Coordinates of C-alpha atoms in Angstrom, one line a residue:
X387 CA -0.2 0.1 0.2
X388 CA 1.1 3.8 -0.6
X389 CA 1.7 6.2 1.7
X390 CA -0.2 9.9 0.4
X391 CA -1.8 12.5 2.0
X392 CA -5.1 11.8 3.9
X393 CA -4.2 8.1 4.7
X394 CA -4.6 7.0 8.4
X395 CA -1.8 8.5 10.5
X396 CA -0.9 11.6 9.1
X397 CA -2.0 15.2 9.7
X398 CA -4.9 15.1 6.7
X399 CA -6.2 12.6 8.4
X400 CA -6.6 13.6 11.8
X401 CA -7.6 17.2 10.1
X402 CA -9.9 15.3 7.8
X403 CA -11.9 13.3 10.9
X404 CA -12.0 16.2 13.3
X405 CA -13.7 17.9 10.7
X406 CA -16.2 15.1 10.6
X407 CA -16.2 15.3 14.4
X408 CA -16.9 19.4 14.9
X409 CA -19.6 19.7 12.3
X410 CA -21.1 16.6 13.4
X411 CA -21.1 18.2 17.3
X412 CA -22.0 21.7 15.2
X413 CA -24.8 20.3 13.5
X414 CA -26.3 17.7 16.7
X415 CA -25.5 21.2 19.2
X416 CA -27.6 23.6 16.5
X417 CA -31.0 21.0 15.8
X418 CA -31.1 19.6 19.7
X419 CA -31.3 23.6 20.8
X420 CA -34.8 24.1 19.1
X421 CA -37.7 23.1 21.3
X422 CA -39.4 21.0 18.9
X423 CA -36.9 19.1 17.1
X424 CA -38.9 15.7 18.4
X425 CA -41.5 16.0 16.2
X426 CA -40.0 15.3 12.7
X427 CA -38.9 12.0 12.4
X428 CA -36.1 13.4 10.0
X429 CA -34.7 15.7 12.8
X430 CA -34.5 12.7 14.8
X431 CA -32.5 10.7 12.4
X432 CA -30.3 13.7 11.4
X433 CA -29.4 13.5 15.5
X434 CA -29.1 10.0 15.4
X435 CA -26.7 9.9 12.6
X436 CA -24.3 12.4 13.5
X437 CA -24.2 10.4 16.9
X438 CA -23.0 8.2 14.6
X439 CA -20.3 9.9 13.3
X440 CA -19.2 11.4 16.3
X441 CA -18.6 8.2 17.4
X442 CA -16.8 6.8 14.7
X443 CA -14.6 9.9 14.0
X444 CA -13.6 10.3 17.7
X445 CA -12.5 6.8 17.9
X446 CA -10.2 7.6 14.7
X447 CA -9.4 10.6 15.1
X448 CA -7.6 9.5 18.6
X449 CA -6.0 6.3 16.6
X450 CA -4.5 8.9 14.2
X451 CA -3.5 10.8 16.7
X452 CA -1.7 8.2 18.5
X453 CA -0.3 6.8 15.3
X454 CA 1.1 10.3 14.8
X455 CA 2.2 10.4 18.0
X456 CA 4.2 7.4 17.5
X457 CA 5.5 8.2 13.9
X458 CA 3.5 5.4 11.8
X459 CA 1.6 5.2 9.3
X460 CA -1.5 2.8 9.6
X461 CA -1.3 0.6 6.5
X462 CA -2.2 -2.9 7.8
X463 CA -5.1 -3.9 5.4
X464 CA -7.4 -5.8 7.2
X465 CA -8.0 -2.0 9.2
X466 CA -7.4 0.0 5.8
X467 CA -10.9 -2.7 5.0
X468 CA -12.9 -1.8 7.8
X469 CA -12.1 2.2 7.9
X470 CA -13.2 1.7 4.2
X471 CA -16.6 0.1 5.6
X472 CA -17.3 2.1 8.4
X473 CA -16.6 5.6 5.9
X474 CA -19.3 4.2 3.3
X475 CA -21.6 3.1 6.2
X476 CA -21.6 6.9 8.3
X477 CA -21.1 8.6 5.1
X478 CA -24.4 6.6 3.0
X479 CA -26.5 7.3 6.4
X480 CA -24.9 10.9 6.8
X481 CA -26.5 11.8 3.8
X482 CA -29.6 10.4 3.6
X483 CA -30.4 11.8 7.1
X484 CA -29.1 15.0 6.2
X485 CA -30.7 15.0 2.9
X486 CA -34.1 14.1 4.9
X487 CA -33.3 17.2 6.6
X488 CA -33.0 19.5 4.1
X489 CA -36.0 18.3 2.2
X490 CA -38.2 18.7 5.5
X491 CA -36.8 22.3 6.5
X492 CA -37.3 23.5 2.2
X493 CA -41.5 21.9 2.6
X494 CA -42.2 23.0 6.2
X495 CA -40.1 26.3 6.3
X496 CA -40.4 27.8 2.8
X497 CA -43.0 26.0 0.6
X498 CA -45.7 25.8 2.9
X499 CA -44.6 28.9 4.9
X500 CA -45.1 27.2 8.2
X501 CA -41.6 29.1 9.8
X502 CA -43.3 31.2 12.4
X503 CA -40.2 30.8 14.8
X504 CA -37.1 33.1 13.0
X505 CA -34.5 31.7 15.6
X506 CA -35.7 27.9 15.4
X507 CA -35.7 27.7 11.4
X508 CA -32.4 29.1 11.1
X509 CA -31.4 26.4 13.9
X510 CA -32.5 24.0 11.6
X511 CA -30.8 25.5 8.0
X512 CA -27.5 25.6 10.5
X513 CA -27.9 22.1 11.8
X514 CA -28.6 21.0 8.1
X515 CA -25.7 22.6 6.7
X516 CA -23.3 21.3 9.0
X517 CA -24.7 18.0 8.2
X518 CA -23.8 18.4 4.7
X519 CA -20.6 19.8 5.5
X520 CA -19.7 16.7 8.1
X521 CA -20.9 14.6 4.9
X522 CA -18.6 16.0 2.7
X523 CA -15.6 15.8 5.2
X524 CA -16.3 11.9 6.0
X525 CA -16.8 11.3 2.0
X526 CA -13.4 12.3 1.4
X527 CA -12.3 10.3 3.5
X528 CA -14.1 7.4 2.2
X529 CA -13.1 7.8 -0.9
X530 CA -8.9 8.1 0.1
X531 CA -9.8 5.4 2.0
X532 CA -11.3 3.1 -1.3
X533 CA -8.1 4.7 -3.2
X534 CA -5.5 3.6 -0.4
X535 CA -7.0 0.3 -0.7
X536 CA -7.3 0.1 -4.6
X537 CA -3.6 0.5 -4.5
X538 CA -2.7 -2.2 -2.5
X539 CA -4.5 -4.2 -4.5
X540 CA -2.7 -2.8 -7.1
X541 CA 1.0 -3.0 -5.8
X542 CA -0.2 -7.0 -5.1
X543 CA -1.2 -8.1 -8.9
X544 CA 0.5 -5.8 -10.7
X545 CA 4.0 -5.5 -8.7
X546 CA 5.8 -1.9 -7.4
X547 CA 5.5 -1.0 -10.7
X548 CA 3.6 -1.5 -13.8
X549 CA 5.4 0.8 -15.7
X550 CA 8.6 -0.6 -15.4
X551 CA 7.5 -4.2 -17.4
X552 CA 6.2 -2.0 -20.4
X553 CA 9.1 0.7 -20.5
X554 CA 12.3 -0.7 -20.0
X555 CA 15.5 1.4 -20.4

């Protein structure tokens, strides 16, 4: 497997995990301070998915920080496979929850005109924006993990440098 930016145990990997954690925390904090979020199923789903995102990102951020302190890059194929599956699952759930909450926000508060409380509507919109930012950072991380696992399979199947076989000196 190759070592490039964003892999587990690098500074960019830690930054991506911390941004996922911060945006998911901001989303929950924004929506949980409204008095009536529990009346809407998609907002409850958003809180549940962001809570999963917080737990996943925090654990992997701790693992990245530990690897940075020990100056090791985590390139174990089994560990990378676990990261790929976990990132894709949390990314899919986060996108579904953010999209459902965004749809509900647009439907109720813009199309139907049920937004009588200005601050509450703004908090819902801020929460959805934070959820999408969290999803963007987890999707970047999941694509890096997928790229990393694909690079590992290429090295196993073709050898360290496949172009060397086609262009000898």
